[in-house]
Coordinates of C-alpha atoms in Angstrom, one line a residue:
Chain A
X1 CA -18.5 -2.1 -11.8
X2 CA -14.9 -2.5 -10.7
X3 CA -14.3 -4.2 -14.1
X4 CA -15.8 -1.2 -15.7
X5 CA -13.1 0.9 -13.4
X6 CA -10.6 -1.1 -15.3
X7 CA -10.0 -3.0 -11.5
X8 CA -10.9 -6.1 -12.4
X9 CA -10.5 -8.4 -15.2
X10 CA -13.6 -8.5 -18.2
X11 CA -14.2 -10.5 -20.9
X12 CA -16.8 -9.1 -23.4
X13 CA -16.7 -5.2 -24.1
X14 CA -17.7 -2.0 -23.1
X15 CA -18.2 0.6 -25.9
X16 CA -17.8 4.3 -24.8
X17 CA -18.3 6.8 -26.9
X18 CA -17.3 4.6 -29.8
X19 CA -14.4 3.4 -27.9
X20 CA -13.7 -0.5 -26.3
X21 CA -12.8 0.5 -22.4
X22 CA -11.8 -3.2 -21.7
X23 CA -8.3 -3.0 -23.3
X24 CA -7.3 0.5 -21.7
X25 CA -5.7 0.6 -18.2
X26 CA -7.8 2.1 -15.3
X27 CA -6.0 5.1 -15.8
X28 CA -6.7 5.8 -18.9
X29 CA -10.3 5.2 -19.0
X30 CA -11.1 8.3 -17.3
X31 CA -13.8 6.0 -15.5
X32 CA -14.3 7.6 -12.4
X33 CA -15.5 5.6 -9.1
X34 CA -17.3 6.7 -6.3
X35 CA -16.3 3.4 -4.1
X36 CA -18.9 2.1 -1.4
X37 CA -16.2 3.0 1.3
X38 CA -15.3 6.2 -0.2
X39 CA -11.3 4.8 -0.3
X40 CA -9.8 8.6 0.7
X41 CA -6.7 8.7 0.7
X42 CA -6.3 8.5 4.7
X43 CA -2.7 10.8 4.8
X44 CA -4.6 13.3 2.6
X45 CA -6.9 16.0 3.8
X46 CA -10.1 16.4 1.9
X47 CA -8.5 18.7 -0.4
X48 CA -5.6 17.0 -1.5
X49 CA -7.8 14.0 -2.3
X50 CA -10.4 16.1 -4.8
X51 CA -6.4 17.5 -6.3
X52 CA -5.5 14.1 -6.6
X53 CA -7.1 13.6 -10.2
X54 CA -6.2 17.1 -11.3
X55 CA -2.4 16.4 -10.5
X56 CA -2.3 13.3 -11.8
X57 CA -3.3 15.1 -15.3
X58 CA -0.9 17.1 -14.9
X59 CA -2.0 20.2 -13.1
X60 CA 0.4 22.0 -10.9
X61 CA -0.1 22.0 -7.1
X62 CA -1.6 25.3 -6.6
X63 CA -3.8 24.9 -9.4
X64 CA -5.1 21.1 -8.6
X65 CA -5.9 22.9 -5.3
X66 CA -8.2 25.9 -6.5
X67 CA -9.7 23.0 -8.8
X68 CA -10.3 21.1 -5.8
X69 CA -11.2 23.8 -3.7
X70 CA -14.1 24.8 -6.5
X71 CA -15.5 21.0 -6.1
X72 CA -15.8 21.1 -2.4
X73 CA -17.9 24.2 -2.8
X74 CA -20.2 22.4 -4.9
X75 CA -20.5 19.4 -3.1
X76 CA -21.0 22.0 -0.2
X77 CA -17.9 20.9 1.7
X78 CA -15.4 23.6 1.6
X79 CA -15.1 24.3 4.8
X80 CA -13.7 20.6 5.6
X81 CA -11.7 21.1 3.2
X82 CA -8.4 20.4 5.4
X83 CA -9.6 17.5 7.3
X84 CA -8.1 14.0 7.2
X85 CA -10.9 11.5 6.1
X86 CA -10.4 9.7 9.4
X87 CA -12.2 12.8 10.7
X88 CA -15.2 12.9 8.3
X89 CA -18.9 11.9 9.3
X90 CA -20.3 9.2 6.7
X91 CA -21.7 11.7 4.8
X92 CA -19.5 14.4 4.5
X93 CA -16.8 11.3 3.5
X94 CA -19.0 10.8 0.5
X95 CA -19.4 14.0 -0.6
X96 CA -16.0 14.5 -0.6
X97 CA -15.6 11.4 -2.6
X98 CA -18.1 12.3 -5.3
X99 CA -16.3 15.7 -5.7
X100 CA -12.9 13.4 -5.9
X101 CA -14.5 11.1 -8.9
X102 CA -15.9 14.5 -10.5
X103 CA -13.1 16.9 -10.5
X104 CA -11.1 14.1 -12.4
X105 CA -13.5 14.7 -15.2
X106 CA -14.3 11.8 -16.3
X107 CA -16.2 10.5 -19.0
X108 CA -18.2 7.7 -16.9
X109 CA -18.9 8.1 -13.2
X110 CA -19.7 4.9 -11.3
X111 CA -21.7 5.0 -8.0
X112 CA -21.5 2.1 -5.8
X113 CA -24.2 1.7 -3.4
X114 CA -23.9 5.7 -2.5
X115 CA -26.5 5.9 -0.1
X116 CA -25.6 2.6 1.5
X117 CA -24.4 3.1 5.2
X118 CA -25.6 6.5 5.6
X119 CA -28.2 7.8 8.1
X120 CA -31.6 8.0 6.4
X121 CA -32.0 11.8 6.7
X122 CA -28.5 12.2 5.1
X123 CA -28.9 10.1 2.8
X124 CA -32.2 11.6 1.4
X125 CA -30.5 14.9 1.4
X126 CA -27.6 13.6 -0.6
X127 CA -29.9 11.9 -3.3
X128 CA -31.6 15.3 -3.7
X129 CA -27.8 17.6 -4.0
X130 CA -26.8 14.3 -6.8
X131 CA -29.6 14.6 -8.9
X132 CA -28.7 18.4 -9.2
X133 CA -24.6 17.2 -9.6
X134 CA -25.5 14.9 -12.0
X135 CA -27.8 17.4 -14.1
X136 CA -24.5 19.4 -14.5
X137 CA -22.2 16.6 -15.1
X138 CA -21.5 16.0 -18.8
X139 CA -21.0 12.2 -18.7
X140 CA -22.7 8.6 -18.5
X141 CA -23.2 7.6 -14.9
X142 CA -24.0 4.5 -14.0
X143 CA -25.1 3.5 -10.3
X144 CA -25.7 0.5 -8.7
X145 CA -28.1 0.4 -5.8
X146 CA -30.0 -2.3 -4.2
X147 CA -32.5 0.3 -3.5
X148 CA -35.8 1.3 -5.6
X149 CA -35.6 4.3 -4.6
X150 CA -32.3 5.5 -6.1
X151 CA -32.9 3.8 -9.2
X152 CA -36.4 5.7 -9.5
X153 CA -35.2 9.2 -9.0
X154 CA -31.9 9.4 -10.0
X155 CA -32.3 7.5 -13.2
X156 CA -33.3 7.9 -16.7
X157 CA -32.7 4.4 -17.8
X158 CA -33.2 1.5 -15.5
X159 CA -32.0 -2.1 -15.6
X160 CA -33.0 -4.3 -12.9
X161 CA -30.3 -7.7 -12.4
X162 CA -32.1 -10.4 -10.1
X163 CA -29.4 -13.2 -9.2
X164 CA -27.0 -12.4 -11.4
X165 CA -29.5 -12.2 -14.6
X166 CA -30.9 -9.2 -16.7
X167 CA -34.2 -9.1 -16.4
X168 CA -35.5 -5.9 -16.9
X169 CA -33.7 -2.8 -18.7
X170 CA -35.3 0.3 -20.2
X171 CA -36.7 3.8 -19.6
X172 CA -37.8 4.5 -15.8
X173 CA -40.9 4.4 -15.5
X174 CA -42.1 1.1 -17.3
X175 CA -39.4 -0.8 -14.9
X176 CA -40.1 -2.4 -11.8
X177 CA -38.8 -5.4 -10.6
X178 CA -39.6 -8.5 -12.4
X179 CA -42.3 -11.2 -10.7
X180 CA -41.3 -12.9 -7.9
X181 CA -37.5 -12.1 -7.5
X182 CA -35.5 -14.6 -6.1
X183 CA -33.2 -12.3 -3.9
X184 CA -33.4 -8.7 -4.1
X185 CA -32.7 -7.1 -7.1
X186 CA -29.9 -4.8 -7.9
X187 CA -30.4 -1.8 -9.8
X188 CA -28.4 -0.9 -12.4
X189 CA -29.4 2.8 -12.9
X190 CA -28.0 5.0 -15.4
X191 CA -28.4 9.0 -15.6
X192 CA -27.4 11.5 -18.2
X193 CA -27.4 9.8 -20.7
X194 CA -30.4 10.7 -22.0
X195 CA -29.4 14.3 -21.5
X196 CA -26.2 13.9 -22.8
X197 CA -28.7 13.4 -26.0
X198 CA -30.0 16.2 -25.8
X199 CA -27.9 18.8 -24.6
X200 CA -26.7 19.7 -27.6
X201 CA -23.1 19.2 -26.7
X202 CA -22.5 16.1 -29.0
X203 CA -25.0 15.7 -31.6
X204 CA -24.1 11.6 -30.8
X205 CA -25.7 10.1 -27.8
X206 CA -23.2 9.1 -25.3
X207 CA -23.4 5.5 -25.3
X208 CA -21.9 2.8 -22.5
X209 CA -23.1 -0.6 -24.1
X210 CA -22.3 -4.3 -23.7
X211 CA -22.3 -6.6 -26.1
X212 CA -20.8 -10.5 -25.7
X213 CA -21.3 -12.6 -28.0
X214 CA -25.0 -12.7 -28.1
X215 CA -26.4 -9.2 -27.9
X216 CA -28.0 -7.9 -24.9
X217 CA -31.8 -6.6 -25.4
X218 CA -30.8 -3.2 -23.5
X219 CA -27.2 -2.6 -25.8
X220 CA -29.2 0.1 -27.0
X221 CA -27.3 3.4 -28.2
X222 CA -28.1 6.4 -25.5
X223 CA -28.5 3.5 -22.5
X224 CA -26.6 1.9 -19.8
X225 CA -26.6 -1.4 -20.2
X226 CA -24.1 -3.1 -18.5
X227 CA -21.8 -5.2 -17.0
X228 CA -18.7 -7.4 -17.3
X229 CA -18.6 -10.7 -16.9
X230 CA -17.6 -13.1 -13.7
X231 CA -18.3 -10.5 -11.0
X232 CA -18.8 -7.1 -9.5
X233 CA -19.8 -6.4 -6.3
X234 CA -23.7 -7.2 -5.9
X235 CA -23.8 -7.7 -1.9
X236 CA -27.5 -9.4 -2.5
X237 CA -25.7 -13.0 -2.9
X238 CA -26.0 -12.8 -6.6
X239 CA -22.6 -14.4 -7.4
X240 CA -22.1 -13.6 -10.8
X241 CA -24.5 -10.5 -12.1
X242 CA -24.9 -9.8 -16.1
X243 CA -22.6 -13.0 -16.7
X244 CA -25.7 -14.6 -18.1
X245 CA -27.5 -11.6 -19.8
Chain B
X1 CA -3.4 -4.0 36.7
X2 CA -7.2 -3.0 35.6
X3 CA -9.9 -5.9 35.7
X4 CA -10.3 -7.9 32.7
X5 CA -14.1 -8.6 32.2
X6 CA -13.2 -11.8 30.9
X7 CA -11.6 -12.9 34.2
X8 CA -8.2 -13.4 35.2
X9 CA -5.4 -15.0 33.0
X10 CA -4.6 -18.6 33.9
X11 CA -1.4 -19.2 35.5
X12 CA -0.8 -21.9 32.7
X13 CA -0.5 -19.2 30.4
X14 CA 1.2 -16.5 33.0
X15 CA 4.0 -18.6 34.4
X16 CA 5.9 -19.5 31.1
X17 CA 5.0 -15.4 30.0
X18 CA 7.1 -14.8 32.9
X19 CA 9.9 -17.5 32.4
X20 CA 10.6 -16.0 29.0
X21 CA 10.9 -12.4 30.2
X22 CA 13.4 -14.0 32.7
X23 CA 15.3 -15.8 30.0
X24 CA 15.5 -12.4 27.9
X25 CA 16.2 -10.2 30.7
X26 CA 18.6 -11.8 33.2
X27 CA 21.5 -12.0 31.2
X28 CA 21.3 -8.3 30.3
X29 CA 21.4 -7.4 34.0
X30 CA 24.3 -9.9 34.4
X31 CA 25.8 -8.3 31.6
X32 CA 25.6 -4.9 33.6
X33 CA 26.3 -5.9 36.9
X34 CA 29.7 -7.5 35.9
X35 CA 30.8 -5.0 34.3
X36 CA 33.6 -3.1 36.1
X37 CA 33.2 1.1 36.3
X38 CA 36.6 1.6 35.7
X39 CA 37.0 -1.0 32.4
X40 CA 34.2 0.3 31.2
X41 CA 35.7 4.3 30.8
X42 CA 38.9 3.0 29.5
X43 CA 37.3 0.7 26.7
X44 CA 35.1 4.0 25.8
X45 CA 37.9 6.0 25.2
X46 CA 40.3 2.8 23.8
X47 CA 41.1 3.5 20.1
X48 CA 40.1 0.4 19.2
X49 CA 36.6 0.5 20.5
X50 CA 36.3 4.2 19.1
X51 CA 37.0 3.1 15.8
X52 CA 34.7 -0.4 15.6
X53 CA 31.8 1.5 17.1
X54 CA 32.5 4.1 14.5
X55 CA 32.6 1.5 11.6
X56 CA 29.3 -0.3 12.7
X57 CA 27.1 2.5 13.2
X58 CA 28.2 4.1 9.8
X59 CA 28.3 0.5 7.7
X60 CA 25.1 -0.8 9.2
X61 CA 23.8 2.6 8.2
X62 CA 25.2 2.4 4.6
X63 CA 23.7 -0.7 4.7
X64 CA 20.0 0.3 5.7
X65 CA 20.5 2.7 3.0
X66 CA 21.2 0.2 0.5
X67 CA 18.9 -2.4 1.4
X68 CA 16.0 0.9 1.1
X69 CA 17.0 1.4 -2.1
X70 CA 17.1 -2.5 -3.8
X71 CA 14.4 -3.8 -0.6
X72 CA 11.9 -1.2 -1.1
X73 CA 11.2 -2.1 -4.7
X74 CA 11.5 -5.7 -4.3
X75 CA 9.0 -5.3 -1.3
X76 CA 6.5 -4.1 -3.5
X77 CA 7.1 -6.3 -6.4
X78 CA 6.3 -8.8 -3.9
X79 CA 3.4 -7.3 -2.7
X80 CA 2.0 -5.4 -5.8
X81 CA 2.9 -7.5 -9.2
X82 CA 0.8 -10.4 -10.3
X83 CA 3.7 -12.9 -10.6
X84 CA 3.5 -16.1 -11.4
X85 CA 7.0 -17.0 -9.7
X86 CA 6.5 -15.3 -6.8
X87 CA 6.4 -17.6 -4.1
X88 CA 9.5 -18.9 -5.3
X89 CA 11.1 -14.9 -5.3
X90 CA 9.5 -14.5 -1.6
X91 CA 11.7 -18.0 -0.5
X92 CA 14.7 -16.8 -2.6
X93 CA 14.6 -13.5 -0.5
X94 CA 14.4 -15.6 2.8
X95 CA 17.1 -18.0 2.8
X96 CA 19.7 -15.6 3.6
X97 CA 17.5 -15.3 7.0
X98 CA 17.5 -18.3 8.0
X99 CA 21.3 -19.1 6.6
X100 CA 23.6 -19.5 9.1
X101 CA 25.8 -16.1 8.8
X102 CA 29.4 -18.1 8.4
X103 CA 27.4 -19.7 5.7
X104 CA 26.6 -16.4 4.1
X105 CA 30.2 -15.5 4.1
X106 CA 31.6 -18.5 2.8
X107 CA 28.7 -17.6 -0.5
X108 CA 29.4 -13.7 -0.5
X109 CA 33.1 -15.2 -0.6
X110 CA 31.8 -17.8 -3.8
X111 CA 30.4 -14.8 -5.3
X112 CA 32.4 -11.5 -4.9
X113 CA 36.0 -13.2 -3.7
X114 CA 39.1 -12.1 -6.2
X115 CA 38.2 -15.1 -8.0
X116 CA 34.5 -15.4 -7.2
X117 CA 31.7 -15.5 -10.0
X118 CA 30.9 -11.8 -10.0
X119 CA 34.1 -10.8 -8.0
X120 CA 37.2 -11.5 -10.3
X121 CA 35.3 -9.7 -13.8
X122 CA 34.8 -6.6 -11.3
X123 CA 38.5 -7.4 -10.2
X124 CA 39.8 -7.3 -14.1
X125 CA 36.9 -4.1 -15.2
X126 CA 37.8 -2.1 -12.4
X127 CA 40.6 -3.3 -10.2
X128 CA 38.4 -3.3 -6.9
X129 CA 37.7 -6.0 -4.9
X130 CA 35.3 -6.2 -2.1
X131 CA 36.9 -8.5 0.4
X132 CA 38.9 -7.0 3.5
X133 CA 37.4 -3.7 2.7
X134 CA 35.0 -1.4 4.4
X135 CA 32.7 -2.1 0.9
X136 CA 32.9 -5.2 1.5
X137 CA 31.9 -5.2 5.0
X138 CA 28.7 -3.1 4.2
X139 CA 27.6 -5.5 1.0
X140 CA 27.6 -8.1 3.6
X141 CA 25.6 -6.5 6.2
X142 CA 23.5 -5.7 2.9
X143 CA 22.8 -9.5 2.4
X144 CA 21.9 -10.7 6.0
X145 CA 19.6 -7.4 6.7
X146 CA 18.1 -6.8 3.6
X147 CA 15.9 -10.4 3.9
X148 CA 14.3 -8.3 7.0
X149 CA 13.2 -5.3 5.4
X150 CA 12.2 -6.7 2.5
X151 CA 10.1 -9.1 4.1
X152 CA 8.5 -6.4 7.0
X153 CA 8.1 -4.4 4.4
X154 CA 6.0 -6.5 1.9
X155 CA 3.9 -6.9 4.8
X156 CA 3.5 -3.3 5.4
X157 CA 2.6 -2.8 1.8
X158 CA -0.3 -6.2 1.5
X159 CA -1.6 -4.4 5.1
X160 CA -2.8 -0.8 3.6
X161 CA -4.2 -2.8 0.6
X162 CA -4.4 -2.5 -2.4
X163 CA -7.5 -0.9 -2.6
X164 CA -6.0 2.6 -2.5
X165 CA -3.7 1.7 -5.5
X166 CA -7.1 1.3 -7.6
X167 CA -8.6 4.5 -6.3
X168 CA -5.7 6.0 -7.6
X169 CA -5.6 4.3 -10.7
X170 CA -8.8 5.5 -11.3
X171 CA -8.4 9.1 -10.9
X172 CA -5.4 9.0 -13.7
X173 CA -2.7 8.3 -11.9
X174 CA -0.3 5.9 -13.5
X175 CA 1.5 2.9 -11.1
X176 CA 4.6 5.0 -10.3
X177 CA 2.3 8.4 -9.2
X178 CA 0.5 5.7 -7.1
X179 CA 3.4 4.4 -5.8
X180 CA 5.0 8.0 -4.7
X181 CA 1.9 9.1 -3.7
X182 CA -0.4 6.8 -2.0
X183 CA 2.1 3.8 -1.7
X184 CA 4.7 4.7 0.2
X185 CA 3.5 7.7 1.9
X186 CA 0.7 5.2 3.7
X187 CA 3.5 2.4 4.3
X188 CA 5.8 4.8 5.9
X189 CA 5.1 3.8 9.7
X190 CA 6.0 -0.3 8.3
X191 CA 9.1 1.2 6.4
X192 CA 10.4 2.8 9.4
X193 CA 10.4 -0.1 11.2
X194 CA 11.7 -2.6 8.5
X195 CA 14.6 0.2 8.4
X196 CA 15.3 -0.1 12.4
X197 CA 14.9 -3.6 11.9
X198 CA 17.1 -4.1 9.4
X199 CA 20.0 -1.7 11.1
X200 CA 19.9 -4.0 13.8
X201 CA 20.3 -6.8 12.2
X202 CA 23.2 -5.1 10.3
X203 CA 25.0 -3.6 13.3
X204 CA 25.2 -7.1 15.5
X205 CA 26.1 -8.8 12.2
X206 CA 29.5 -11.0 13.4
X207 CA 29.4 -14.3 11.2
X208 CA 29.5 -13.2 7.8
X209 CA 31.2 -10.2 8.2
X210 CA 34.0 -11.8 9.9
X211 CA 34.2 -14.9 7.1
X212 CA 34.0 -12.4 3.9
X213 CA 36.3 -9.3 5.6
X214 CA 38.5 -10.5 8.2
X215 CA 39.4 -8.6 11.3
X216 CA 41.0 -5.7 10.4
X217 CA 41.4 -2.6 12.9
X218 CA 39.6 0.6 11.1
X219 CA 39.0 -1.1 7.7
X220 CA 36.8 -4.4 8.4
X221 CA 36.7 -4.5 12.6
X222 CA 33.1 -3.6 13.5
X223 CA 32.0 -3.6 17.4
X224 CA 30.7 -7.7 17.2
X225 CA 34.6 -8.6 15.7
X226 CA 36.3 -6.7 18.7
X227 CA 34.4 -8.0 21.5
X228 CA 34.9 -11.8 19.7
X229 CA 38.5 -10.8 19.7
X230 CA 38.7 -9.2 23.0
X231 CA 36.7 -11.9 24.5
X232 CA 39.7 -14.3 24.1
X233 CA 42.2 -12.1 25.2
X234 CA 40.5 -10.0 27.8
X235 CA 37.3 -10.9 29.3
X236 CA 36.7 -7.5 31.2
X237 CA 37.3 -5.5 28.3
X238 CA 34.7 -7.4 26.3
X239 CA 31.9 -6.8 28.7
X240 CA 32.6 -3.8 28.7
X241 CA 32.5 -3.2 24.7
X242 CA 29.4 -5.5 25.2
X243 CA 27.8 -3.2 27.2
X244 CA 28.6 -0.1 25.0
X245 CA 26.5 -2.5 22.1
X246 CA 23.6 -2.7 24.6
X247 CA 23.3 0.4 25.2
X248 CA 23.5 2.1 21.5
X249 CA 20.8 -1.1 20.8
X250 CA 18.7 0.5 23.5
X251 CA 18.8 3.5 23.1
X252 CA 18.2 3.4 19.5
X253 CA 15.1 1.6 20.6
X254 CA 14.6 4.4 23.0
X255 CA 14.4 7.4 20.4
X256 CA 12.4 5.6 18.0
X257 CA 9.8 4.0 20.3
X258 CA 7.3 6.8 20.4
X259 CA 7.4 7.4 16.8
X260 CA 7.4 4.0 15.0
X261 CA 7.5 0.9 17.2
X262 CA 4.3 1.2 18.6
X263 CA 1.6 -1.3 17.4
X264 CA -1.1 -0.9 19.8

């Protein structure tokens, strides 16, 4: 995921939209992250974190601010919008992050773990509010989850990694995790991007695909396949996910 | 004292806490109890000790200054930039830290003397030279404090992490948005103190100062120079300028306590 980001090194390639991410600086991948720990800015209030993408395009302060003002309201947050982070509950931190990653507009949106560390009942509310974000957002997301759950109702295209190998990717409902996994597995879950398809927006699917030097069974155009090699953050002990797929 | 849960503190450890407090603390109370009243008022208002104290609060400030403006990027070249050499930078930026300071005059002499490496093309370019002049007393105090800040500051920097830097980075900012606005503002608190810490350092500089500048009243004669030179002629009147250093020291301490030297 972080290689993805542009954080961390990747061999291989990641087509989006016809384009190679790999060789681009994380900057100008418009790949945007929502981190497992959030990572807001700390001397920032909530605000000034969503207007941290829209400045660093280039938008004037005031400007940046109504932009960022707009996300909160959609993420249903506005009216924390002058808190520090330090001063966030779990969940409001995260909704304030995904309204961060989106109001940066970018073309792929990465969820780590989202749900991870949140109290059940929040976190069930939040899954239901990001299938509606994600409806409206006109990009590839790709979220990584070690939780069923997340992968089956947020996703349109599943891949399931067990111990660092691919062994399931495709449409929703024919996946489930493979027999016997060694560890648990870790859901690669992508949305939108079969409604990219077919909103009518760009007749050409979106497409985020992977292809080393053999090519992956789920490098299919209009699905998330995934994954860089030597790394990413799979807590489940699986040391070196997709390297092998 | 409140009860520790964990019981109390062996007097192992206690009794050499206490020794060292001692060793710190006594000879600042000497320090003030030998000093005469009367000695004291007359070195405050002396001419001499006017115009040191003058010249090392304003060269030792210059020289914070300076050492911001080189140390600050050089701290986070250190901390930030995948380098291969940079172990070997870091101990390059140490040794004048752990030089002795005569040493570090005799070398600032070797560098930027009349006929030094850097010092005698500056001498024919621009006819300015920095030894026995107030310049020159502030580039020296620029070489033994920088080391401090530079170092305090990179670990300033490595403590907020990276982590933010890539958050950044991934909302479009480029590395110098990143460094203006997530860097530096959230390694202000370490900056501050690298900045006290290297004004210190500056304003009880002696050894280099003295070996690159001389000793000259109003020009090169900062606070340390006169009490060395007062201290063989007059031994009242250098506790007395001694005293005066103590007390700007502490109180400098004093105003910035609250805001940036607490680390509990």
């Amino acid at each position: 995921m972080h290689a993805l980001a542009g954080l961390e090194q990747a061999d291989g390639t990641a087509v989006l939209d016809g384009e190679d991410l790999l060789p681009l600086p994380p900057q100008r991948r418009r790949v945007g992250v929502v981190f497992q720990d959030q990572r807001l800015f700390p001397h920032l209030t909530a605000l000034d974190n969503v207007a941290f993408g829209p400045r660093a395009a280039g938008l004037p302060r005031a400007a940046a601010r109504r932009t960022a003002r707009s996300w909160l309201e959609r993420l249903g947050v506005a009216d924390l919008a002058d808190r520090r982070p330090r001063r966030l509950s779990g969940g409001q931190a995260q909704r304030v992050a995904i309204a961060r990653a989106l109001a940066a507009e970018p073309r792929l949106l990465l969820l780590d773990e989202p749900f991870a560390g949140l109290d059940v009942g929040v976190a069930a509310a939040l899954r239901i509010e990001l299938t509606r974000h994600l409806a409206a957002f006109d990009g590839v997301t790709l979220l990584v989850t070690h939780d069923a759950l997340d992968a089956l109702t947020l996703a349109t295209v599943v891949a399931v990694l067990d111990d660092g190998r691919l062994v399931q990717a495709g449409p929703r409902r024919r996946s489930r995790p493979g027999p016997a996994p060694s560890t648990s597995p870790v859901w690669w879950a992508s949305t939108s991007s079969v409604r990219a398809t077919g909103s009518g927006r760009s007749r050409r699917p979106r497409s985020l695909s992977r292809c080393t030097r053999r090519p992956t069974p789920a490098a299919t155009a209009g699905a998330a396949s995934c994954a860089p090699q030597r790394h990413t953050a799979t807590p489940s002990g699986s040391r070196s996910p997709a390297s092998r797929t | 004292m409140s009860r520790d849960p964990l019981g109390r503190a062996p007097l192992v450890l206690l009794a050499p806490a206490a020794l060292g407090v001692l060793v710190l603390v006594v000879p600042l109370l000497a320090l003030v109890a030998a000093t005469e009243p009367a000695t004291l008022v007359d070195q405050l208002t002396s001419e001499a000790a006017r115009q040191a104290l003058w010249l090392s609060v304003t060269t030792s400030t210059a020289a914070t200054l300076v050492a911001l403006v080189l140390g600050l990027p050089l701290a986070w070249v250190l901390a930030r930039v995948r380098l291969r050499a940079r172990r070997l930078l870091r101990a390059l930026v140490i040794v004048p830290m752990v030089l002795p300071p005569v040493v570090a005059g005799i070398a600032l002499r070797a560098a930027f003397g009349r006929s030094g490496l850097l010092g005698e093309p500056i001498l024919d370019l621009t006819g300015f030279a920095f030894p026995y002049t107030t310049w020159g007393v502030v580039l020296a105090h620029v070489f033994v404090a920088m080391p401090f800040l530079v170092i305090s500051l990179e670990g300033a920097l490595r403590s907020t992490g990276s982590g933010y830097d890539g958050a950044a980075a991934t909302l479009g900012a480029g590395r110098w948005t990143t460094f203006r606005r997530v860097t530096l503002p959230l390694a202000l608190p370490g900056l501050a103190a690298a900045m006290v810490l290297a004004w210190a350092r500056s304003l009880g500089e002696f050894g280099a100062t003295i070996t690159f500048n001389g000793n000259y009243p109003g020009t090169t004669q900062t606070m340390p120079t006169l009490i060395y030179v007062e201290r063989q002629a007059d031994g009242d009147a250098a506790l007395a300028l001694s005293l005066l250093m103590l007390l700007v020291s502490v109180g400098v301490l004093v105003a910035l306590r609250d805001r940036w030297l607490v680390t509990a």
